[in-house]
Amino acid sequence: MSNIDLLGRRNFIKGLGAAAGVAMASPAMAVSEKADGVKWDKEVEVLIIGSGFAGLAAAIEATRKGAKDVHIFEKMAYFGGNSAINGGLFAAPGTPMQKKEGVQDSVDRMVADQLKSGRGIADEALLRHVASHAVEALQLTMDAGAEFHPYLQQLGGHSVARTYQTSVSCGAGITQPLYKECKRIGVNTHNRSKFEGFLVGDKGEVVGVKMRQNYHFGEDQPGKVLNIRAKRGVIMATGGFAQNVDLRMAQDPTLTSEVGCTNAPGATGEGMYEMFRLGAIPVHLAHIQSGPWASPDEGGFGYVSNYSIYNFPHSMAVNRLTGKRFMNEIADRKTRADAELACRDEKGNALPPILITSYKDSKKHPNTKKVIKYNVGWKFDTIEELAKHFDVPLKPLKAQIEEYNSYVKSGEDKQFGKNMTKAKDKFIEAPFTVVRLWPKVHYCQGGVQVNTKAEVKDSFTGKPIPGLYAAGEVCGGIHGVSRLGSCSIPECMVMGMTAARSVMKA
Amino acid sequence: MKKLNIVLALVLGGLVSLSAQAVDQRPWHKEVIGKDCKTCHDNGIKQFPSDQACLQCHDVDDLVKQTARSEEDKWQNPHNNLHYGKDLPCQECHGEHKAKKPLCSNCHTFKFDKHKE
């Protein structure tokens, strides 16, 4: 069906399990301990774990607020975490580009869109905090040198166009400038450093961490564990657990190793689970989001994801069995992922649906050329060729295109109620570009509970755990059932900055 | 090249006979390093080499030139790529004693014809 190396991924995950087993059996078990009588190997001022958006933003902000000795520890060999490989999409209300394009938007409107997608269980206070500081965070990325496409995008579930995207169409367009900025301002960065547990003081406060040096991910190689004291506090920016099949299946048994994943390999969740052991409150762990724009023809996020995110507003998603549309192409992520998973052949086997776009419109996205070049998408001169290639019944397909084009003309989608604003004048006509769609596990809405100061709450006292802060995907509850696209980067950036401000005040 | 000669001289000069363990090694590395495992295993024989080990002889900027791609695909250069720039440690894609896939293949279908798995 596809060229994804599922077996390889499974073996890789098995290997992980084995390595974890070894670590558990050894005396240096990964758990938090009392700091009484601990011999400190090292002392730092601000200690940040994880080097994605949240960790990098926290390091820069802490330094700006006067910290002299900020350290980022990263488990993997390379910096940037999952942030370095995502779509680089950044939503903010009331931006300069919205003013230029005449888009009416506000903090209230963005929060309202997110609450709707969150289906009643999102954390309004946190959403409001993030939306209120999103422009400030966008500015921080630009100050560090991030560059953005000169147009706004309207992503699924958003009522207006409010999304910036880096000019390289990837989060690396932000993590690379932030990382360089960290180096420039003297932040200390340590790769191959694995968090092994907290060191806790008499009053239950976090005073430091155990950190394994020279750690090689997925390998059975011990390294040495150091006790590191954090004078001001520890900021956990360790991300989600989408790559940990055991943990995600514990929450949602349908997310087996057969379901692909867009995340970086390091997104395995041990930082989050260690905070639970310490007393943090778990929120919404079972809400794990799959990206409806992913392709079964490549691994991870790849090239197709950004291609389809850009193209969905003026494209038609078609069930190959019927030749008909089956969803609003810009509904929120969960709605679309569920609709795609329902596309199956007569025997019930997966039959990934196709996204049909006019080449004239698709080619405006820089990924289109690459999608075709690397054989993860195709160009067709006629509808007959297209139908034959994907084995779609021709007559219904032709009729569907005609019907859809009438909606483009009238501006009203009578089939699925799609907002046709961005589809204006963009009729589906030859030549076409086509990609296959199949959801991949993309984002964990669940995590530890934090307040608007990025303090981690204790499940028994209801008070913040002193010395412990968290930011980014490792936190839970903010988005509720379904996170809107491009709302994670502002969250990570704002909460990273917030954590830094709190740690500097503490 | 200068660095290479220095290492060569060091290795040839200080070559001691080690137990002839059957360990996979690239032929050109055999000529330069011989059996002195410590040349690369700077963290101790039973540990992985440090991220600096390969850079004793290999220069990142030379590698960037060798694997450069056209302007359109310039960020697909494994030694200077979009996601990690020139900072990706060698061992993420290369293993002296075992086959490895390029890290890019986690997400992309690029072809690297000269890559030895």
Coordinates of C-alpha atoms in Angstrom, one line a residue:
Chain A
M1 CA 0.0 0.0 0.0
S2 CA 2.7 2.5 0.8
N3 CA 6.5 2.7 1.1
I4 CA 6.5 3.6 4.7
D5 CA 8.8 1.4 6.6
L6 CA 6.3 0.2 9.2
L7 CA 8.3 -2.9 10.0
G8 CA 11.4 -0.8 10.5
R9 CA 9.4 1.5 12.8
R10 CA 8.1 -1.4 14.8
N11 CA 11.6 -2.9 15.2
F12 CA 12.8 0.5 16.2
I13 CA 10.2 0.7 18.8
K14 CA 10.9 -2.8 20.1
G15 CA 14.5 -1.8 20.4
L16 CA 13.4 1.1 22.5
G17 CA 11.4 -1.1 24.8
A18 CA 14.4 -3.4 25.3
A19 CA 16.6 -0.4 26.1
A20 CA 14.1 0.9 28.6
G21 CA 14.0 -2.6 30.2
V22 CA 17.7 -2.6 30.8
A23 CA 17.6 0.9 32.4
M24 CA 14.8 -0.2 34.7
A25 CA 16.7 -3.2 35.9
S26 CA 19.9 -1.3 36.7
P27 CA 20.3 0.5 40.0
A28 CA 20.2 3.9 38.3
M29 CA 16.4 3.7 37.9
A30 CA 14.7 6.7 36.4
V31 CA 12.8 8.0 39.4
S32 CA 12.8 11.1 41.5
E33 CA 14.6 11.1 44.8
K34 CA 15.1 13.2 47.9
A35 CA 18.0 15.5 47.5
D36 CA 19.2 14.9 51.1
G37 CA 22.9 14.2 51.1
V38 CA 23.1 14.2 47.3
K39 CA 26.5 15.1 46.0
W40 CA 26.0 17.8 43.4
D41 CA 28.1 17.4 40.3
K42 CA 27.1 20.8 38.9
E43 CA 25.0 23.8 39.7
V44 CA 23.2 26.0 37.2
E45 CA 20.9 29.0 37.5
V46 CA 18.0 28.1 35.1
L47 CA 17.7 24.5 34.0
I48 CA 15.6 23.8 30.9
I49 CA 14.9 20.3 29.6
G50 CA 14.1 20.0 25.9
S51 CA 15.2 22.2 23.0
G52 CA 12.1 22.8 20.9
F53 CA 10.1 26.0 20.6
A54 CA 9.2 26.1 24.3
G55 CA 12.7 25.4 25.6
L56 CA 14.5 27.8 23.2
A57 CA 11.9 30.6 23.9
A58 CA 12.3 30.0 27.7
A59 CA 16.1 30.2 27.4
I60 CA 16.1 33.5 25.4
E61 CA 13.5 35.1 27.7
A62 CA 15.2 34.0 30.9
T63 CA 18.5 35.6 29.6
R64 CA 16.6 38.8 28.6
K65 CA 15.2 38.9 32.1
G66 CA 18.7 38.8 33.6
A67 CA 19.7 35.2 34.0
K68 CA 23.4 34.7 33.6
D69 CA 23.7 30.9 33.6
V70 CA 20.9 29.3 31.5
H71 CA 21.3 25.6 30.4
I72 CA 19.3 23.6 27.9
F73 CA 19.6 19.8 28.1
E74 CA 18.5 17.8 25.1
K75 CA 18.1 14.0 25.0
M76 CA 18.7 13.7 21.3
A77 CA 21.9 14.2 19.4
Y78 CA 20.5 17.3 17.7
F79 CA 18.6 20.3 18.9
G80 CA 15.1 21.5 18.0
G81 CA 13.0 18.5 19.1
N82 CA 9.7 18.0 17.3
S83 CA 9.7 21.7 16.6
A84 CA 12.5 21.3 14.0
I85 CA 10.4 19.1 11.8
N86 CA 6.8 20.4 11.9
G87 CA 5.0 22.8 9.5
G88 CA 6.2 26.1 10.9
L89 CA 2.7 27.5 11.1
F90 CA 2.0 30.3 13.6
A91 CA -1.4 31.6 14.4
A92 CA -1.8 35.0 16.0
P93 CA -4.7 37.5 16.2
G94 CA -4.2 41.2 15.2
T95 CA -1.0 40.8 13.3
P96 CA 0.5 43.3 10.8
M97 CA -0.3 40.9 7.9
Q98 CA -3.9 40.7 8.9
K99 CA -4.1 44.5 8.9
K100 CA -2.5 44.6 5.4
E101 CA -5.0 41.9 4.1
G102 CA -7.9 43.6 5.8
V103 CA -8.7 40.6 8.0
Q104 CA -10.8 41.4 11.1
D105 CA -9.6 39.4 14.0
S106 CA -9.2 39.6 17.8
V107 CA -8.0 37.6 20.8
D108 CA -11.7 36.8 21.6
R109 CA -12.3 35.5 18.1
M110 CA -9.3 33.2 18.1
V111 CA -10.2 31.9 21.6
A112 CA -13.8 31.3 20.4
D113 CA -12.5 29.3 17.4
Q114 CA -10.3 27.2 19.7
L115 CA -13.1 26.6 22.3
K116 CA -15.4 25.3 19.6
S117 CA -12.8 22.8 18.3
G118 CA -12.0 21.9 21.9
R119 CA -15.6 20.7 22.2
G120 CA -16.3 22.2 25.7
I121 CA -13.3 21.0 27.6
A122 CA -10.5 23.4 26.6
D123 CA -8.9 25.7 29.2
E124 CA -10.1 29.1 28.3
A125 CA -7.8 31.0 30.7
L126 CA -4.7 29.4 29.1
L127 CA -6.1 29.9 25.5
R128 CA -6.7 33.6 26.3
H129 CA -3.2 34.0 27.9
V130 CA -1.6 32.5 24.8
A131 CA -3.7 34.4 22.3
S132 CA -3.0 37.7 24.1
H133 CA 0.8 37.2 23.9
A134 CA 0.9 35.5 20.5
V135 CA 2.0 38.7 18.6
E136 CA 4.7 39.3 21.1
A137 CA 6.0 35.7 20.6
L138 CA 5.8 36.1 16.8
Q139 CA 8.0 39.2 17.2
L140 CA 10.5 37.2 19.3
T141 CA 10.9 34.7 16.4
M142 CA 11.4 37.6 13.9
D143 CA 13.9 39.4 16.2
A144 CA 15.9 36.1 16.2
G145 CA 15.8 36.1 12.4
A146 CA 12.8 33.9 11.4
E147 CA 11.3 34.7 8.0
F148 CA 7.8 34.1 6.9
H149 CA 5.9 33.7 3.6
P150 CA 4.3 37.0 2.5
Y151 CA 0.8 35.6 2.7
L152 CA -1.7 34.5 5.4
Q153 CA -3.3 31.1 5.4
Q154 CA -6.6 30.0 6.8
L155 CA -6.4 26.6 8.4
G156 CA -9.1 24.1 9.2
G157 CA -11.4 25.3 12.1
H158 CA -10.2 28.9 12.0
S159 CA -12.9 31.4 11.1
V160 CA -10.4 33.8 9.5
A161 CA -7.0 33.7 7.9
R162 CA -4.6 34.3 10.8
T163 CA -1.7 31.9 10.1
Y164 CA 1.9 32.8 9.3
Q165 CA 4.2 30.2 7.9
T166 CA 8.0 30.3 7.8
S167 CA 9.5 30.9 4.4
V168 CA 11.0 27.4 4.5
S169 CA 7.5 25.9 5.4
C170 CA 9.0 24.2 8.4
G171 CA 9.4 24.8 12.1
A172 CA 13.2 24.7 11.6
G173 CA 12.7 28.2 10.1
I174 CA 12.1 29.2 13.8
T175 CA 14.2 26.7 15.8
Q176 CA 17.4 27.3 13.8
P177 CA 17.2 31.1 14.4
L178 CA 16.2 30.6 18.0
Y179 CA 19.0 28.1 18.6
K180 CA 21.6 30.5 17.0
E181 CA 20.2 33.3 19.2
C182 CA 20.7 31.1 22.2
K183 CA 24.3 30.5 21.3
R184 CA 24.8 34.2 20.6
I185 CA 23.5 35.3 24.0
G186 CA 25.5 32.7 25.9
V187 CA 22.9 30.0 26.7
N188 CA 24.7 26.7 27.4
T189 CA 23.4 23.8 25.3
H190 CA 23.9 20.1 26.0
N191 CA 22.9 17.4 23.6
R192 CA 22.8 13.6 24.4
S193 CA 21.6 14.5 27.9
K194 CA 18.7 12.4 29.2
F195 CA 16.6 13.5 32.1
E196 CA 16.4 10.7 34.6
G197 CA 14.3 12.2 37.4
F198 CA 13.9 15.1 39.8
L199 CA 15.8 15.8 43.0
V200 CA 13.4 17.0 45.6
G201 CA 13.9 19.1 48.7
D202 CA 12.3 18.7 52.2
K203 CA 9.1 20.7 51.3
G204 CA 8.5 18.7 48.1
E205 CA 10.2 21.4 46.0
V206 CA 12.2 20.6 42.9
V207 CA 15.8 21.5 43.6
G208 CA 17.6 19.7 40.7
V209 CA 17.6 16.8 38.3
K210 CA 19.5 13.7 37.5
M211 CA 20.9 13.9 34.0
R212 CA 22.5 11.1 32.0
Q213 CA 25.4 12.2 29.9
N214 CA 26.6 10.9 26.5
Y215 CA 23.2 9.3 26.0
H216 CA 22.6 7.6 22.6
F217 CA 18.9 7.4 21.8
G218 CA 17.6 3.9 21.2
E219 CA 20.9 2.3 22.0
D220 CA 21.9 0.2 25.0
Q221 CA 24.6 2.5 26.2
P222 CA 24.6 3.7 29.8
G223 CA 26.6 7.0 30.0
K224 CA 27.1 8.6 33.4
V225 CA 24.4 10.2 35.6
L226 CA 25.1 13.6 37.1
N227 CA 23.2 15.4 39.9
I228 CA 22.6 18.9 38.7
R229 CA 21.3 21.6 41.1
A230 CA 19.0 24.3 39.6
K231 CA 19.2 27.4 41.7
R232 CA 16.1 29.2 40.3
G233 CA 14.1 26.3 39.0
V234 CA 13.5 23.6 36.3
I235 CA 11.5 24.2 33.2
M236 CA 10.2 21.1 31.5
A237 CA 9.8 21.6 27.8
T238 CA 9.9 17.9 26.9
G239 CA 7.1 17.7 24.4
G240 CA 4.5 15.0 23.8
F241 CA 4.5 11.2 23.6
A242 CA 3.2 10.5 20.1
Q243 CA 6.2 8.3 19.3
N244 CA 5.7 6.1 22.4
V245 CA 3.3 3.4 21.1
D246 CA 2.8 1.8 24.5
L247 CA 1.9 5.0 26.2
R248 CA -0.4 6.2 23.4
M249 CA -2.1 2.8 23.2
A250 CA -2.7 3.0 27.0
Q251 CA -4.8 6.1 26.3
D252 CA -6.2 5.2 22.9
P253 CA -5.9 1.5 21.9
T254 CA -6.6 2.3 18.2
L255 CA -3.3 4.1 17.9
T256 CA -1.2 1.0 17.3
S257 CA 2.2 0.9 15.6
E258 CA 0.4 0.5 12.3
V259 CA -0.7 4.1 12.5
G260 CA 2.1 6.4 11.3
C261 CA 3.4 9.3 13.3
T262 CA 4.7 12.7 12.2
N263 CA 6.8 13.4 15.3
A264 CA 10.5 13.4 15.9
P265 CA 11.7 10.0 17.4
G266 CA 12.4 11.6 20.7
A267 CA 8.7 12.4 21.5
T268 CA 8.5 9.6 24.0
G269 CA 6.9 11.2 27.1
E270 CA 9.2 10.2 30.0
G271 CA 9.5 13.8 31.2
M272 CA 5.7 14.1 31.5
Y273 CA 5.4 10.7 33.3
E274 CA 8.1 11.7 35.7
M275 CA 6.1 14.8 36.6
F276 CA 3.1 12.6 37.3
R277 CA 5.1 10.5 39.7
L278 CA 6.0 13.7 41.4
G279 CA 2.4 14.7 41.8
A280 CA 1.5 16.7 38.7
I281 CA -2.2 16.5 37.6
P282 CA -2.7 14.5 34.4
V283 CA -5.2 16.1 32.0
H284 CA -6.8 14.9 28.8
L285 CA -4.3 12.2 28.1
A286 CA -6.6 10.2 25.8
H287 CA -7.0 13.1 23.4
I288 CA -4.4 12.4 20.8
Q289 CA -4.7 14.1 17.5
S290 CA -4.0 12.7 14.1
G291 CA -3.1 15.0 11.2
P292 CA -5.6 14.6 8.3
W293 CA -3.2 16.1 5.8
A294 CA -0.5 13.4 6.0
S295 CA 0.4 11.0 3.2
P296 CA 0.8 7.2 3.4
D297 CA 3.4 7.6 0.6
E298 CA 6.2 9.1 2.8
G299 CA 7.3 8.8 6.4
G300 CA 6.6 11.4 9.1
F301 CA 5.5 14.9 8.3
G302 CA 7.3 14.8 4.9
Y303 CA 6.5 17.1 2.1
V304 CA 2.8 16.4 1.5
S305 CA 1.5 17.7 4.9
N306 CA 2.4 21.3 4.2
Y307 CA 1.3 20.9 0.6
S308 CA -2.2 19.8 1.6
I309 CA -2.5 22.2 4.5
Y310 CA -2.0 25.0 2.0
N311 CA -4.2 23.5 -0.7
F312 CA -7.2 22.1 1.2
P313 CA -9.2 25.5 1.0
H314 CA -9.2 25.3 -2.8
S315 CA -9.2 21.5 -3.3
M316 CA -11.6 18.6 -3.3
A317 CA -11.1 15.5 -1.2
V318 CA -12.6 12.4 -2.9
N319 CA -13.4 8.9 -1.7
R320 CA -11.9 6.6 -4.3
L321 CA -14.6 4.0 -4.0
T322 CA -17.5 6.4 -4.8
G323 CA -15.8 9.3 -6.7
K324 CA -17.5 11.7 -4.3
R325 CA -16.5 14.1 -1.7
F326 CA -16.8 12.9 1.9
M327 CA -15.8 15.8 4.1
N328 CA -15.5 19.6 4.5
E329 CA -11.8 20.0 3.4
I330 CA -11.2 22.7 6.1
A331 CA -13.1 21.2 9.0
D332 CA -11.1 20.8 12.2
R333 CA -8.5 18.1 12.4
K334 CA -10.5 15.4 14.2
T335 CA -13.5 15.8 12.0
R336 CA -11.4 15.2 8.9
A337 CA -9.2 12.5 10.3
D338 CA -12.2 10.5 11.3
A339 CA -13.8 11.0 7.9
E340 CA -10.6 9.8 6.2
L341 CA -10.3 6.7 8.3
A342 CA -13.8 5.8 7.3
C343 CA -12.6 5.6 3.6
R344 CA -12.4 1.8 3.0
D345 CA -12.9 -0.7 0.2
E346 CA -15.6 -3.3 0.1
K347 CA -13.6 -5.6 2.4
G348 CA -13.0 -2.9 4.9
N349 CA -9.3 -2.4 4.1
A350 CA -7.9 1.1 4.2
L351 CA -8.4 3.0 0.9
P352 CA -6.6 6.3 1.4
P353 CA -8.7 9.1 -0.2
I354 CA -7.2 11.6 -2.7
L355 CA -6.9 15.4 -2.7
I356 CA -7.5 16.9 -6.1
T357 CA -6.2 20.4 -6.8
S358 CA -5.8 22.4 -10.0
Y359 CA -2.1 22.6 -10.8
K360 CA -2.4 26.3 -11.4
D361 CA -3.4 26.8 -7.8
S362 CA -1.3 24.2 -6.1
K363 CA 1.9 25.3 -7.7
K364 CA 1.9 28.5 -5.7
H365 CA 3.1 26.4 -2.7
P366 CA 6.8 25.7 -2.8
N367 CA 6.3 22.1 -1.9
T368 CA 4.3 21.2 -5.0
K369 CA 7.4 20.7 -7.2
K370 CA 9.0 18.5 -4.6
V371 CA 5.9 16.5 -4.0
I372 CA 5.9 15.5 -7.7
K373 CA 9.7 15.1 -7.9
Y374 CA 9.9 12.7 -4.9
N375 CA 6.9 10.7 -6.1
V376 CA 4.6 11.4 -3.2
G377 CA 2.2 13.2 -5.4
W378 CA 1.3 13.2 -9.1
K379 CA 0.3 15.5 -11.9
F380 CA -2.4 14.6 -14.5
D381 CA -3.4 16.3 -17.7
T382 CA -6.9 14.9 -17.9
I383 CA -9.5 13.6 -15.5
E384 CA -9.5 10.3 -17.3
E385 CA -5.8 9.7 -16.5
L386 CA -6.4 10.7 -12.9
A387 CA -9.4 8.4 -12.5
K388 CA -7.6 5.4 -14.1
H389 CA -4.4 5.9 -11.9
F390 CA -6.4 5.8 -8.7
D391 CA -9.1 3.5 -9.9
V392 CA -11.9 6.0 -9.2
P393 CA -15.3 5.6 -11.0
L394 CA -15.1 8.3 -13.8
K395 CA -18.7 9.3 -14.2
P396 CA -19.5 10.2 -10.5
L397 CA -16.1 11.9 -10.3
K398 CA -16.8 14.1 -13.3
A399 CA -20.3 14.9 -11.8
Q400 CA -18.7 15.7 -8.4
I401 CA -16.2 18.1 -10.0
E402 CA -19.0 19.9 -11.8
E403 CA -21.1 20.1 -8.6
Y404 CA -18.1 21.4 -6.6
N405 CA -17.3 24.0 -9.2
S406 CA -20.8 25.3 -8.9
Y407 CA -20.1 25.9 -5.2
V408 CA -16.9 27.7 -6.1
K409 CA -19.0 30.0 -8.3
S410 CA -21.9 30.5 -5.8
G411 CA -19.6 30.7 -2.7
E412 CA -21.8 28.2 -0.9
D413 CA -20.9 24.5 -0.3
K414 CA -24.2 22.7 -0.2
Q415 CA -22.6 19.4 0.4
F416 CA -20.4 20.0 3.5
G417 CA -20.8 23.7 4.3
K418 CA -17.1 24.5 3.6
N419 CA -16.1 28.1 4.0
M420 CA -15.4 28.9 0.3
T421 CA -13.7 32.3 0.8
K422 CA -10.3 31.1 0.0
A423 CA -11.7 29.0 -2.9
K424 CA -13.0 32.0 -4.8
D425 CA -12.4 31.7 -8.6
K426 CA -10.3 28.6 -8.0
F427 CA -12.2 26.1 -10.1
I428 CA -11.1 22.5 -10.2
E429 CA -9.8 22.1 -13.7
A430 CA -7.0 20.3 -15.6
P431 CA -4.1 19.9 -15.2
F432 CA -4.5 18.4 -11.7
T433 CA -2.2 17.6 -8.9
V434 CA -3.1 14.8 -6.6
V435 CA -1.8 13.4 -3.3
R436 CA -3.1 10.5 -1.1
L437 CA -4.3 11.3 2.4
W438 CA -4.1 9.2 5.5
P439 CA -4.0 10.5 9.1
K440 CA -0.9 10.2 11.2
V441 CA -0.5 10.6 15.0
H442 CA 0.5 14.2 15.3
Y443 CA -0.1 15.9 18.7
C444 CA -0.9 14.9 22.3
Q445 CA -3.4 17.4 23.7
G446 CA -2.9 15.8 27.2
G447 CA -0.2 16.4 29.7
V448 CA 0.5 18.0 33.0
Q449 CA -1.8 20.8 34.3
V450 CA -0.3 24.2 34.4
N451 CA -1.6 27.7 35.3
T452 CA -1.1 30.9 33.3
K453 CA 2.2 31.3 35.0
A454 CA 3.4 27.9 33.6
E455 CA 3.6 26.6 37.2
V456 CA 2.9 22.8 37.5
K457 CA 0.0 22.1 39.9
D458 CA 0.2 19.4 42.5
S459 CA -2.7 16.9 42.5
F460 CA -3.1 16.7 46.3
T461 CA -2.4 20.3 47.5
G462 CA -3.8 22.0 44.4
K463 CA -0.9 24.4 44.7
P464 CA 2.1 24.8 42.3
I465 CA 5.0 22.4 42.9
P466 CA 7.8 24.8 43.9
G467 CA 10.7 25.0 41.5
L468 CA 8.8 23.2 38.7
Y469 CA 7.6 24.9 35.5
A470 CA 6.3 23.4 32.2
A471 CA 5.7 24.7 28.7
G472 CA 4.6 23.4 25.4
E473 CA 3.2 20.0 24.3
V474 CA 4.1 18.4 27.7
C475 CA 1.3 20.5 29.2
G476 CA -2.3 19.3 28.9
G477 CA -5.8 20.6 28.8
I478 CA -5.3 23.8 26.9
H479 CA -6.8 22.7 23.6
G480 CA -9.4 20.2 24.7
V481 CA -10.6 17.5 22.3
S482 CA -9.0 18.9 19.1
R483 CA -6.2 21.4 18.7
L484 CA -6.5 23.8 15.8
G485 CA -3.6 23.8 13.4
S486 CA -0.9 26.5 13.9
C487 CA -2.0 27.0 17.5
S488 CA 0.8 24.9 19.0
I489 CA 3.8 27.2 18.1
P490 CA 2.2 30.3 19.7
E491 CA 1.4 28.1 22.8
C492 CA 5.0 26.7 23.0
M493 CA 6.6 30.1 22.5
V494 CA 4.3 32.1 24.8
M495 CA 4.3 29.5 27.6
G496 CA 8.1 29.1 27.3
M497 CA 8.5 32.9 27.7
T498 CA 5.9 32.8 30.6
A499 CA 7.8 30.0 32.3
A500 CA 11.0 32.0 32.0
R501 CA 9.4 35.1 33.5
S502 CA 8.0 33.1 36.4
V503 CA 11.3 31.4 37.1
M504 CA 13.0 34.7 37.2
K505 CA 10.5 36.2 39.6
A506 CA 10.5 33.2 41.9
Chain B
M1 CA 44.4 16.7 4.3
K2 CA 47.0 18.0 6.8
K3 CA 45.0 16.6 9.7
L4 CA 44.7 13.3 7.9
N5 CA 48.5 13.0 7.6
I6 CA 49.0 13.8 11.2
V7 CA 46.6 11.1 12.2
L8 CA 48.2 8.7 9.8
A9 CA 51.6 9.4 11.2
L10 CA 50.3 9.0 14.8
V11 CA 48.6 5.7 13.9
L12 CA 51.4 4.2 12.0
G13 CA 53.9 5.3 14.6
G14 CA 52.0 4.0 17.6
L15 CA 50.5 0.9 16.1
V16 CA 50.3 -1.8 18.6
S17 CA 48.9 -5.3 18.0
L18 CA 45.4 -5.6 19.5
S19 CA 43.4 -8.7 19.7
A20 CA 42.1 -9.4 16.1
Q21 CA 38.4 -8.9 16.8
A22 CA 36.3 -9.2 13.8
V23 CA 34.7 -5.8 13.6
D24 CA 33.3 -4.2 10.4
Q25 CA 35.4 -1.3 9.3
R26 CA 35.5 0.8 6.1
P27 CA 38.5 -0.2 4.0
W28 CA 39.8 3.3 3.9
H29 CA 39.6 3.7 7.6
K30 CA 41.6 0.5 8.0
E31 CA 44.4 2.1 6.1
V32 CA 44.3 5.3 8.2
I33 CA 43.3 4.1 11.6
G34 CA 44.3 0.5 11.6
K35 CA 43.4 -1.3 14.7
D36 CA 43.8 1.6 17.1
C37 CA 40.1 1.7 18.4
K38 CA 40.9 4.6 20.6
T39 CA 41.5 6.9 17.6
C40 CA 37.7 7.1 17.4
H41 CA 36.5 5.7 20.7
D42 CA 37.7 8.8 22.6
N43 CA 35.1 8.1 25.4
G44 CA 36.5 4.6 26.1
I45 CA 36.4 1.5 24.0
K46 CA 33.0 0.3 25.2
Q47 CA 31.4 3.7 24.7
F48 CA 30.2 5.4 21.6
P49 CA 32.7 7.9 20.2
S50 CA 32.1 11.5 21.0
D51 CA 30.4 13.8 18.5
Q52 CA 33.8 15.3 17.8
A53 CA 35.6 12.0 17.0
C54 CA 34.9 12.0 13.2
L55 CA 35.8 15.6 13.0
Q56 CA 39.4 14.9 13.9
C57 CA 39.9 14.0 10.2
H58 CA 36.7 15.1 8.4
D59 CA 35.9 18.8 7.9
V60 CA 32.2 19.7 8.0
D61 CA 32.6 22.4 5.3
D62 CA 34.3 20.0 3.0
L63 CA 31.5 17.6 3.4
V64 CA 28.9 20.3 2.8
K65 CA 30.6 21.0 -0.5
Q66 CA 30.8 17.3 -1.5
T67 CA 27.1 16.7 -0.9
A68 CA 25.8 20.1 -2.2
R69 CA 22.5 20.0 -4.2
S70 CA 21.1 22.4 -6.6
E71 CA 19.7 25.8 -5.4
E72 CA 16.1 24.4 -5.4
D73 CA 17.1 21.4 -3.3
K74 CA 19.9 23.1 -1.4
W75 CA 18.4 22.3 2.0
Q76 CA 18.4 18.6 1.3
N77 CA 22.2 18.6 1.8
P78 CA 22.6 16.1 4.6
H79 CA 25.6 17.9 5.9
N80 CA 23.9 21.3 5.9
N81 CA 20.2 20.6 6.1
L82 CA 17.1 22.6 6.7
H83 CA 16.3 21.1 10.1
Y84 CA 19.7 21.0 11.8
G85 CA 22.1 23.0 9.7
K86 CA 25.7 21.7 10.0
D87 CA 25.1 20.5 13.6
L88 CA 23.8 17.0 13.0
P89 CA 26.3 14.6 14.6
C90 CA 27.8 12.2 12.1
Q91 CA 26.7 9.1 14.1
E92 CA 23.0 9.9 13.4
C93 CA 23.4 8.7 9.8
H94 CA 26.8 6.8 9.8
G95 CA 27.9 3.8 11.8
E96 CA 31.4 2.4 11.3
H97 CA 30.5 -1.0 12.6
K98 CA 26.8 -1.2 11.6
A99 CA 24.6 -0.1 8.7
K100 CA 22.5 3.0 9.3
K101 CA 19.9 4.8 7.2
P102 CA 20.1 8.6 6.7
L103 CA 18.1 10.4 9.3
C104 CA 16.2 12.1 6.5
S105 CA 14.5 8.8 5.6
N106 CA 12.4 9.0 8.7
C107 CA 10.2 11.5 6.7
H108 CA 11.5 11.9 3.2
T109 CA 12.1 9.7 0.1
F110 CA 15.4 11.4 -0.9
K111 CA 18.0 9.3 -2.7
F112 CA 21.5 9.5 -1.4
D113 CA 23.3 7.3 -3.9
K114 CA 26.7 7.4 -2.2
H115 CA 25.3 6.7 1.3
K116 CA 26.5 3.4 2.7
E117 CA 23.9 1.9 4.9

